[in-house]
Coordinates of C-alpha atoms and ligand atoms in Angstrom, one line a residue:
M10 CA 0.0 0.0 0.0
S11 CA 2.7 2.4 0.9
Q12 CA 6.1 3.0 -0.6
N13 CA 9.4 3.5 1.1
V14 CA 10.0 7.1 0.4
L15 CA 13.1 7.6 2.4
A16 CA 15.7 7.8 -0.3
S17 CA 19.3 8.1 0.9
S18 CA 22.3 9.9 -0.6
A19 CA 22.1 13.7 0.0
G20 CA 23.3 15.1 3.3
V21 CA 21.2 15.4 6.3
A22 CA 20.5 19.1 5.9
A23 CA 19.4 18.6 2.3
Q24 CA 17.2 15.7 3.4
A25 CA 15.6 17.8 6.1
G26 CA 15.1 20.5 3.5
R27 CA 12.9 18.2 1.5
R28 CA 10.6 17.3 4.4
R29 CA 7.3 18.9 5.3
T30 CA 5.9 17.7 8.6
F31 CA 2.5 19.1 9.5
A32 CA -0.7 18.4 11.4
V33 CA -4.2 18.8 10.1
I34 CA -6.3 20.5 12.8
S35 CA -9.8 21.9 13.3
H36 CA -13.1 21.7 15.2
P37 CA -14.7 18.3 14.9
D38 CA -16.2 17.4 11.5
A39 CA -14.6 20.1 9.4
G40 CA -13.1 17.4 7.2
K41 CA -9.5 16.7 8.5
S42 CA -9.6 12.9 7.8
T43 CA -11.2 13.5 4.5
M44 CA -8.5 16.1 3.6
T45 CA -5.8 13.7 4.8
E46 CA -7.2 11.1 2.4
A47 CA -7.5 13.6 -0.4
L48 CA -3.9 14.8 0.0
A49 CA -2.6 11.2 0.0
L50 CA -4.8 10.4 -3.0
H51 CA -3.3 13.4 -4.7
A52 CA 0.2 12.2 -4.0
R53 CA -1.0 9.0 -5.7
V54 CA -0.4 6.8 -2.7
I55 CA -3.9 5.5 -2.7
G56 CA -5.4 4.6 -6.1
Q57 CA -8.8 6.1 -5.3
A58 CA -10.0 7.9 -2.3
G59 CA -11.7 5.3 0.0
A60 CA -10.2 2.5 -2.1
V61 CA -9.0 0.9 1.1
H62 CA -12.6 -0.2 2.0
G63 CA -15.4 0.6 -0.4
K64 CA -15.8 3.4 -2.8
G65 CA -15.7 7.0 -1.7
D66 CA -17.1 5.9 1.6
R67 CA -16.2 7.7 4.7
R68 CA -15.3 4.4 6.3
G69 CA -12.4 4.0 4.0
V70 CA -10.4 6.9 5.4
V71 CA -7.0 5.5 6.0
S72 CA -6.2 7.7 9.1
D73 CA -9.4 6.6 10.9
W74 CA -8.3 3.0 11.3
M75 CA -9.6 2.2 14.8
A76 CA -12.9 0.2 14.9
M77 CA -14.6 2.9 17.0
E78 CA -13.6 5.6 14.5
Q79 CA -15.1 3.7 11.6
E80 CA -18.3 2.9 13.5
R81 CA -18.8 6.5 14.6
G82 CA -17.2 8.4 11.7
I83 CA -15.1 10.5 14.0
S84 CA -11.4 10.4 14.8
V85 CA -10.5 9.5 18.4
T86 CA -6.8 9.3 18.0
S87 CA -4.2 11.0 15.9
A88 CA -2.7 9.1 12.9
A89 CA 0.5 9.5 11.0
L90 CA 0.9 9.1 7.2
Q91 CA 4.0 9.5 5.1
F92 CA 4.1 9.9 1.4
S93 CA 6.2 11.6 -1.2
Y94 CA 5.0 14.2 -3.6
Q95 CA 7.3 15.5 -6.3
D96 CA 10.7 15.6 -4.6
V97 CA 9.3 16.1 -1.1
V98 CA 8.6 13.7 1.7
I99 CA 5.4 14.6 3.5
N100 CA 4.8 13.6 7.1
L101 CA 1.1 14.3 7.8
L102 CA -0.6 13.9 11.1
D103 CA -4.4 13.7 11.2
T104 CA -5.7 14.8 14.6
P105 CA -9.0 14.2 16.4
G106 CA -11.1 17.4 16.5
H107 CA -13.1 16.6 19.6
A108 CA -12.0 18.6 22.7
D109 CA -12.0 15.4 24.8
F110 CA -9.0 14.3 22.8
S111 CA -7.2 17.6 22.7
E112 CA -4.3 16.3 24.8
D113 CA -3.4 14.0 21.9
T114 CA -3.8 16.9 19.4
Y115 CA -1.6 19.2 21.5
R116 CA 1.1 16.5 21.7
V117 CA 1.0 16.2 17.9
L118 CA 1.5 19.9 17.6
T119 CA 4.8 19.6 19.4
A120 CA 6.0 17.2 16.7
V121 CA 5.2 19.3 13.6
D122 CA 6.7 22.3 11.8
S123 CA 3.4 23.7 10.6
A124 CA -0.4 23.1 10.6
V125 CA -3.2 23.1 8.2
M126 CA -6.4 24.5 9.8
L127 CA -9.6 23.6 8.2
L128 CA -12.7 25.8 8.5
D129 CA -16.1 24.5 7.6
A130 CA -17.5 27.1 5.2
A131 CA -20.9 26.9 6.7
K132 CA -19.8 27.1 10.3
G133 CA -16.9 29.6 10.3
L134 CA -14.9 29.8 13.4
E135 CA -16.0 27.3 16.0
P136 CA -14.8 26.9 19.6
Q137 CA -12.1 24.3 19.0
T138 CA -10.9 26.3 16.0
L139 CA -10.3 29.3 18.2
K140 CA -8.5 27.3 20.8
L141 CA -6.2 25.6 18.3
F142 CA -5.4 28.8 16.5
E143 CA -4.4 30.2 19.9
V144 CA -2.1 27.2 20.7
C145 CA -0.4 27.6 17.3
R146 CA 0.1 31.3 18.0
Q147 CA 1.6 30.6 21.4
R148 CA 3.9 27.9 20.0
S149 CA 4.7 30.0 16.9
I150 CA 3.5 27.2 14.6
P151 CA 2.8 28.6 11.1
V152 CA -0.8 27.9 10.0
I153 CA -2.2 27.5 6.5
T154 CA -6.0 27.9 6.5
F155 CA -8.2 25.9 4.2
I156 CA -11.8 26.9 3.9
N157 CA -13.4 23.6 3.3
K158 CA -16.9 22.4 2.1
W159 CA -17.2 25.2 -0.4
D160 CA -19.3 22.8 -2.4
R161 CA -22.1 23.4 0.1
P162 CA -23.9 26.6 1.1
G163 CA -21.9 28.6 3.6
H164 CA -20.6 32.0 4.8
D165 CA -19.5 34.8 2.5
A166 CA -15.8 34.5 1.7
L167 CA -14.9 38.1 2.7
A168 CA -16.9 37.7 6.0
L169 CA -14.8 34.7 6.8
M170 CA -11.6 36.7 6.3
D171 CA -13.0 39.4 8.6
E172 CA -13.8 36.8 11.2
I173 CA -10.3 35.3 11.1
E174 CA -8.7 38.8 11.5
E175 CA -11.1 40.0 14.2
R176 CA -11.6 37.0 16.3
I177 CA -8.1 35.4 16.1
G178 CA -6.0 38.4 15.4
L179 CA -4.3 36.6 12.6
K180 CA -4.0 38.4 9.2
P181 CA -5.6 36.2 6.5
T182 CA -3.7 36.4 3.2
P183 CA -5.7 34.5 0.7
L184 CA -3.6 32.7 -1.9
T185 CA -6.6 31.5 -3.9
W186 CA -10.0 33.1 -4.2
P187 CA -13.2 31.3 -5.1
V188 CA -15.3 32.1 -8.1
G189 CA -18.9 31.3 -7.0
I190 CA -20.3 31.5 -3.5
A191 CA -20.2 28.5 -1.2
G192 CA -22.5 25.9 -2.8
H193 CA -21.7 27.2 -6.4
F194 CA -18.0 26.5 -6.6
R195 CA -16.7 27.3 -10.1
G196 CA -13.0 27.3 -9.3
V197 CA -10.3 29.5 -7.9
I198 CA -8.2 32.5 -9.0
D199 CA -4.5 32.2 -7.9
R200 CA -4.0 35.7 -6.4
R201 CA -0.3 35.7 -7.2
T202 CA -0.4 34.6 -10.9
E203 CA -4.0 35.8 -11.5
V204 CA -4.7 32.5 -13.3
F205 CA -8.2 31.1 -13.0
T206 CA -8.5 27.4 -12.7
R207 CA -11.9 26.0 -13.3
M208 CA -12.6 23.0 -11.1
Q209 CA -15.1 20.2 -11.3
R210 CA -15.7 17.2 -9.2
S211 CA -14.8 14.0 -11.0
P212 CA -17.8 11.7 -11.7
G213 CA -18.5 10.1 -8.3
G214 CA -16.1 12.4 -6.7
A215 CA -13.6 9.7 -5.7
D216 CA -10.9 10.7 -8.2
L217 CA -8.9 13.9 -8.7
A218 CA -10.8 17.0 -9.6
I219 CA -11.0 17.9 -13.2
E220 CA -9.1 21.2 -13.6
E221 CA -8.8 23.5 -16.5
E222 CA -7.0 26.9 -16.8
M223 CA -9.3 29.4 -18.4
S224 CA -8.8 32.9 -19.8
P225 CA -10.5 35.8 -18.0
E226 CA -12.6 36.4 -21.0
A227 CA -13.8 32.8 -21.2
A228 CA -14.5 32.8 -17.5
A229 CA -16.4 36.1 -17.6
E230 CA -18.5 34.7 -20.4
L231 CA -19.2 31.4 -18.6
Y232 CA -19.7 32.7 -15.1
G233 CA -20.9 36.2 -15.5
A234 CA -21.9 37.6 -12.2
D235 CA -19.9 35.1 -10.2
W236 CA -16.8 36.1 -12.1
E237 CA -17.5 39.8 -11.6
T238 CA -18.1 39.4 -7.8
A239 CA -14.9 37.5 -7.4
N240 CA -12.9 40.2 -9.2
E241 CA -14.5 42.9 -7.1
E242 CA -13.6 41.0 -4.0
L243 CA -10.0 40.6 -5.2
Q244 CA -9.7 44.3 -5.7
L245 CA -10.9 44.9 -2.1
L246 CA -8.4 42.4 -0.8
A247 CA -5.6 44.1 -2.8
M248 CA -6.6 47.4 -1.1
T249 CA -6.4 45.9 2.4
G250 CA -2.9 44.6 1.7
A251 CA -3.9 41.0 2.4
D252 CA -0.8 39.8 0.5
F253 CA 1.3 36.8 1.5
D254 CA 4.4 37.7 3.5
D255 CA 6.8 34.9 4.3
K256 CA 8.1 36.4 7.5
E257 CA 4.7 37.1 8.9
F258 CA 3.5 33.6 8.1
L259 CA 6.5 31.9 9.7
A260 CA 6.1 34.1 12.8
A261 CA 2.5 32.9 13.0
R262 CA 1.2 36.4 12.6
S263 CA -0.6 35.8 9.3
T264 CA -2.2 32.8 7.7
P265 CA -2.3 32.0 3.9
V266 CA -5.9 31.0 3.0
L267 CA -7.1 28.6 0.3
F268 CA -10.6 27.4 -0.7
G269 CA -11.9 24.1 -1.6
A270 CA -13.9 20.9 -0.9
A271 CA -11.8 18.0 0.4
V272 CA -14.6 15.5 -0.2
A273 CA -14.6 16.3 -3.9
N274 CA -10.8 16.8 -4.1
L275 CA -11.4 20.5 -5.1
G276 CA -8.5 22.8 -4.2
V277 CA -6.4 19.9 -2.8
R278 CA -3.7 20.1 -5.4
Q279 CA -3.4 23.8 -4.6
L280 CA -3.0 23.1 -0.9
L281 CA -0.3 20.4 -1.6
N282 CA 1.6 22.8 -3.8
V283 CA 1.4 25.5 -1.1
L284 CA 2.7 23.1 1.5
L285 CA 5.6 22.3 -0.7
E286 CA 6.3 25.9 -1.6
L287 CA 5.7 27.7 1.7
A288 CA 5.5 25.4 4.7
P289 CA 8.8 25.4 6.6
P290 CA 11.0 22.4 6.6
P291 CA 12.4 21.1 9.9
S292 CA 14.8 23.5 11.6
A293 CA 17.0 23.6 14.8
R294 CA 14.9 22.5 17.7
P295 CA 14.9 24.1 21.2
T296 CA 16.1 21.7 24.0
V297 CA 15.6 22.1 27.8
S298 CA 19.2 23.3 28.1
G299 CA 18.3 26.4 26.2
T300 CA 20.3 25.7 23.1
D301 CA 18.8 24.6 19.8
K302 CA 19.8 21.3 18.3
P303 CA 20.7 21.8 14.7
V304 CA 19.1 19.4 12.2
D305 CA 22.5 18.2 10.8
S306 CA 23.9 17.2 14.2
A307 CA 23.8 13.6 15.5
F308 CA 20.6 11.7 15.6
S309 CA 17.9 12.8 18.1
G310 CA 14.2 12.6 18.4
F311 CA 11.3 12.3 20.9
V312 CA 8.3 10.1 21.4
F313 CA 5.1 12.0 21.0
K314 CA 2.6 9.1 20.8
I315 CA 2.2 5.5 21.8
Q316 CA -0.3 3.2 20.3
A317 CA -0.9 -0.5 20.7
N318 CA -2.9 -3.1 18.8
M319 CA -3.1 -1.1 15.6
N320 CA -4.3 -4.1 13.7
R321 CA -5.0 -7.8 14.2
T322 CA -1.8 -8.9 12.6
H323 CA 0.3 -6.4 14.6
R324 CA -0.9 -6.7 18.2
D325 CA 2.1 -4.8 19.4
Q326 CA 3.0 -1.4 20.8
V327 CA 4.3 1.3 18.5
A328 CA 6.2 4.4 19.8
F329 CA 5.9 7.3 17.4
V330 CA 9.1 9.2 17.2
R331 CA 9.6 12.6 15.6
V332 CA 13.2 12.7 14.2
C333 CA 14.6 16.1 15.2
S334 CA 18.2 15.8 14.0
G335 CA 20.6 13.6 12.2
R336 CA 20.2 10.5 10.2
F337 CA 18.4 7.6 11.7
E338 CA 19.4 4.2 10.7
R339 CA 17.4 1.1 11.6
G340 CA 19.2 -1.0 14.1
M341 CA 21.3 1.9 15.4
L342 CA 21.9 1.9 19.1
V343 CA 20.5 5.0 20.7
T344 CA 20.4 6.3 24.2
H345 CA 17.0 6.5 26.0
G346 CA 17.4 9.9 27.6
D347 CA 15.1 9.2 30.5
T348 CA 16.8 6.1 31.8
G349 CA 20.3 6.6 30.2
R350 CA 20.0 3.1 28.9
P351 CA 21.0 2.0 25.4
F352 CA 18.1 1.2 23.2
T353 CA 18.2 -0.8 20.0
T354 CA 16.0 0.2 17.1
K355 CA 15.8 -3.0 15.2
Y356 CA 12.1 -2.7 14.5
A357 CA 11.7 0.7 12.9
Q358 CA 8.8 1.2 10.6
Q359 CA 7.2 3.8 8.5
I360 CA 3.5 4.1 9.5
F361 CA 0.7 4.7 7.1
G362 CA -2.5 4.8 9.0
Q363 CA -2.8 1.2 10.0
G364 CA -0.3 0.0 7.5
R365 CA 3.4 -0.1 7.9
D366 CA 6.6 -0.9 6.2
T367 CA 10.1 -1.5 7.5
I368 CA 12.3 1.6 7.0
D369 CA 16.1 1.6 6.9
E370 CA 16.7 5.3 7.5
A371 CA 15.0 8.5 8.3
F372 CA 15.8 12.2 8.5
P373 CA 14.7 15.2 10.5
G374 CA 10.9 15.8 10.1
D375 CA 10.2 12.1 9.7
V376 CA 7.9 10.2 12.0
I377 CA 9.1 6.7 12.6
G378 CA 7.3 3.9 14.5
L379 CA 9.5 1.9 16.9
V380 CA 7.8 -1.4 17.4
N381 CA 7.6 -3.1 20.8
A382 CA 9.5 -0.3 22.4
T383 CA 7.8 -0.9 25.7
A384 CA 10.5 0.9 27.6
L385 CA 9.6 4.2 25.9
G386 CA 7.1 6.6 27.3
I387 CA 5.4 9.7 25.9
G388 CA 7.8 12.7 25.9
D389 CA 11.0 10.6 26.1
T390 CA 14.0 11.7 24.2
L391 CA 16.3 9.4 22.2
Y392 CA 19.8 10.4 21.0
V393 CA 23.2 9.3 19.9
S394 CA 26.5 10.9 21.2
E395 CA 25.8 14.3 22.9
P396 CA 23.0 14.0 25.5
V397 CA 20.0 16.1 24.6
K398 CA 16.5 16.5 26.2
Y399 CA 13.5 18.0 24.5
P400 CA 10.9 19.8 26.5
A401 CA 8.1 17.8 28.3
L402 CA 4.9 17.5 26.3
P403 CA 1.8 19.3 27.4
S404 CA -0.5 17.5 29.8
F405 CA -3.9 18.6 30.8
P406 CA -5.5 18.4 34.2
P407 CA -8.2 15.7 34.3
E408 CA -11.7 16.8 35.1
H409 CA -13.6 13.5 34.9
F410 CA -13.1 10.5 37.1
A411 CA -14.5 7.0 37.2
V412 CA -13.8 3.7 38.9
V413 CA -13.4 0.9 36.3
S414 CA -14.0 -2.7 37.3
T415 CA -14.8 -6.0 35.8
S416 CA -17.0 -8.7 37.2
D417 CA -15.3 -11.3 34.9
T418 CA -12.7 -12.6 37.5
A419 CA -11.2 -14.9 34.9
A420 CA -10.2 -11.9 32.8
F421 CA -8.5 -10.0 35.6
K422 CA -5.0 -10.4 34.2
R423 CA -6.1 -9.1 30.9
F424 CA -7.9 -6.3 32.6
R425 CA -4.8 -5.2 34.4
R426 CA -2.7 -5.4 31.2
G427 CA -5.3 -3.4 29.3
I428 CA -5.4 -0.7 32.0
E429 CA -1.6 -0.5 32.0
Q430 CA -1.6 -0.2 28.2
L431 CA -4.1 2.6 28.1
D432 CA -2.2 4.5 30.8
G433 CA 1.1 4.2 28.8
E434 CA -0.6 5.6 25.7
G435 CA -2.2 8.4 27.7
V436 CA -5.7 7.4 26.5
V437 CA -6.7 8.0 30.1
Q438 CA -4.6 8.6 33.3
V439 CA -4.8 5.8 35.8
L440 CA -5.1 6.5 39.6
R441 CA -4.8 4.1 42.4
S442 CA -6.7 4.6 45.6
D443 CA -5.8 2.8 48.8
Q444 CA -9.4 2.7 49.9
R445 CA -10.6 1.1 46.6
G446 CA -7.7 -1.2 46.0
D447 CA -6.0 -2.7 43.0
Q448 CA -9.2 -4.3 41.6
S449 CA -10.8 -0.9 41.1
P450 CA -8.4 1.5 39.5
V451 CA -9.7 5.0 38.9
L452 CA -9.6 6.5 35.4
A453 CA -9.0 10.2 35.0
A454 CA -9.8 12.0 31.8
V455 CA -9.9 15.5 30.3
G456 CA -13.2 14.6 28.6
P457 CA -15.7 11.8 29.0
M458 CA -15.3 10.4 25.5
Q459 CA -11.9 9.2 26.7
F460 CA -13.7 6.8 29.0
E461 CA -15.7 5.4 26.0
V462 CA -12.5 4.8 24.1
A463 CA -11.0 3.1 27.2
T464 CA -13.9 0.7 27.8
H465 CA -14.3 0.1 24.0
R466 CA -10.6 -0.8 23.7
L467 CA -10.6 -3.0 26.9
E468 CA -13.4 -5.0 25.3
A469 CA -12.2 -5.1 21.7
E470 CA -8.5 -5.5 22.3
F471 CA -8.3 -7.3 25.6
G472 CA -11.6 -9.1 25.7
V473 CA -12.7 -7.6 29.0
K474 CA -16.2 -6.2 29.6
T475 CA -16.0 -3.5 32.2
Q476 CA -18.3 -1.3 34.3
L477 CA -17.7 2.4 35.0
N478 CA -18.8 4.1 38.1
H479 CA -18.5 7.8 37.8
L480 CA -17.1 9.7 40.8
P481 CA -18.4 13.1 41.8
Y482 CA -15.1 15.0 41.4
E483 CA -14.2 17.7 38.9
V484 CA -10.8 19.0 40.1
A485 CA -7.5 17.3 40.8
A486 CA -4.5 19.0 42.5
R487 CA -1.1 17.7 43.3
T488 CA -0.4 17.2 47.0
D489 CA 2.2 15.4 49.2
E490 CA 2.2 12.9 52.1
A491 CA 1.6 15.6 54.7
G492 CA -1.3 16.8 52.6
R493 CA -2.7 13.3 52.4
E494 CA -2.8 13.2 56.3
I495 CA -4.4 16.6 56.5
L496 CA -7.1 15.7 53.9
R497 CA -8.1 12.6 55.9
T498 CA -10.1 14.9 58.1
E499 CA -12.1 16.4 55.2
S500 CA -15.2 14.8 53.7
N501 CA -15.8 14.6 49.9
V502 CA -12.1 14.7 49.2
E503 CA -10.0 11.7 48.2
V504 CA -6.3 11.4 47.6
M505 CA -5.1 9.0 45.0
T506 CA -1.7 8.0 43.5
R507 CA -1.2 8.6 39.8
V508 CA 0.2 5.3 38.6
R509 CA 2.4 6.7 35.8
D510 CA 4.6 8.9 38.0
G511 CA 3.6 8.2 41.6
A512 CA 2.2 11.7 42.0
L513 CA -0.4 12.2 44.8
L514 CA -3.5 13.8 43.5
A515 CA -6.3 15.3 45.7
L516 CA -9.7 15.1 44.1
F517 CA -12.4 17.7 44.9
P518 CA -16.0 17.9 43.8
H519 CA -15.6 21.6 42.8
R520 CA -13.0 24.3 42.7
W521 CA -14.8 26.3 45.4
R522 CA -14.6 23.2 47.7
M523 CA -10.9 23.0 47.0
R524 CA -10.5 26.7 47.9
S525 CA -12.4 26.4 51.1
V526 CA -10.3 23.3 52.2
A527 CA -7.1 25.2 51.3
G528 CA -8.3 28.2 53.3
R529 CA -8.8 26.0 56.4
H530 CA -5.3 24.4 56.1
P531 CA -2.7 27.1 55.3
D532 CA 0.1 24.4 55.3
L533 CA -1.6 22.2 52.8
R534 CA 0.2 21.8 49.5
L535 CA -2.2 21.9 46.5
D536 CA -0.9 22.6 43.0
D537 CA -3.3 22.4 40.1
Ligands
GTP625 N1 -19.9 18.6 1.6 C1 -18.7 18.4 2.0 N2 -18.6 17.5 3.0 C2 -17.3 17.2 3.5 C3 -16.2 17.8 2.9 N3 -15.1 17.4 3.6 C4 -15.6 16.5 4.5 N4 -16.9 16.4 4.4 C5 -17.8 15.5 5.2 O1 -17.7 16.0 6.6 C6 -17.8 14.9 7.5 C7 -16.7 14.9 8.5 O2 -15.5 14.6 7.8 P1 -14.2 14.1 8.5 O3 -13.1 14.1 7.5 O4 -14.5 12.9 9.3 O5 -14.0 15.3 9.6 P2 -12.9 15.4 10.7 O6 -12.5 16.8 10.8 O7 -11.8 14.4 10.5 O8 -13.7 14.9 12.0 P3 -13.1 14.5 13.5 O9 -11.8 13.8 13.2 O10 -14.1 13.7 14.2 O11 -12.8 15.8 14.2 C8 -17.9 13.6 6.6 O12 -19.2 13.3 6.4 C9 -17.3 14.1 5.3 O13 -17.7 13.4 4.2 C10 -16.4 18.8 1.8 O14 -15.5 19.4 1.3 N5 -17.7 19.0 1.5
MG626 MG1 -11.0 12.9 11.6

């Protein structure tokens, strides 16, 4: 299904220069997985969109490989795809839009050099769009905006530009401009070359769009009022100085904008070309010591995701590593920064949704899958020669808590293994309570959908039916042994140990309850 695209020869810097590593982000349902598929189709990796399972069907989306994703038609976990296009190696990360999975999305954003933000033309800016734009701004991640679903009725194009500028404070610099309002998509004018490309959905929509460059006269004749409106809008844009500026884009102060419809492959080629032309290749990466690690120094990388049981024939655990510097060679002995132990990388793979191929080498920007790397945890650094440590990955305070248990005593070993696995992947956090004992671990989540994924996977992958008993807590704060003693005197408060790192967490029903307890015990340590 996939091809090994990691050609050798040229030096590391040159190899890094031909990588584009980006995440596709947005509010749920804006079309990220569809766009992922469309981009891969375009690069001719997949013969036809959806060809993996059934024609043009949403279920065929390669990046939504998990059973639950296919059943529900939503992404619950991020997925990596690698493919080559022209002379460039693309590492694409499709992220889940739902806020409950935003920890995963934010981790992915630490592993990319830019992001493609999708906006649903009919919905404009949605809550998750705003949050994600803000994260990108804080982290100085350049964002390319794609106004999607232009094949359906939606907002006015200029109004969308105003919304981006006013509500996000990011200057939109459209690279293409649509002819025809949302729902009457005729094609786009390239603002830099002024060339109009007429676009039509291929019959059935599962193949590349049919494109045709057309002279202004022919377009005016064919599209009359639509053509005139588009040209008036272009004049307005020119007057407001909404022109692309490389520096502003790379500093995450402006965002190039394109229009299209991923489901019909309209505007996808233009996006791919913009990614090649404008998205930044990997560059020197900040380390905790304060210095930046140059891409052409010795190999280093970090784990940003762990995922097990990706398909029935590979029931193993994969650690996803973003290569930050140097040349990676399969089998090379690297140091696991967090333990100082040597780690052999015999089973290195290129991941393509659920599929995978052995790879022999990789370069900065690439995402590699290390199979059965059970010693590795999320956020761990790997390197050769000079020690290096990359910053810790963002983690969110949990706000939902539930006791998970199984009445199937014969399955208890599998239950334990499953819980450990989900903890390692960060699907949920696992807490241990002295009162409740080992049989009844407590799951902690940022959002309740994480619980659904956890119980679904315990059943599907470990064969254990479980029950959840939700706990009436909404806030967790770090405390210490002395704090545990103090809190024994308080009702409606429980202290539990986070299994992953042994941290003691005090759970409160509300923030005000936490404040009132803290007020009564000035010596109590509580950090949230
Ligand atoms: N009309 C139209 N529908 C689209 C377009 N792109 C995607 N869709 C549809 O929108 C729905 C959601 O698409 P997805 O690709 O799953 O959206 P997503 O952003 O990956 O969703 P999450 O991963 O759950 O956040 C599906 O029914 C798609 O077929 C488009 O350009 N036009
Ligand atoms: Mg998706």
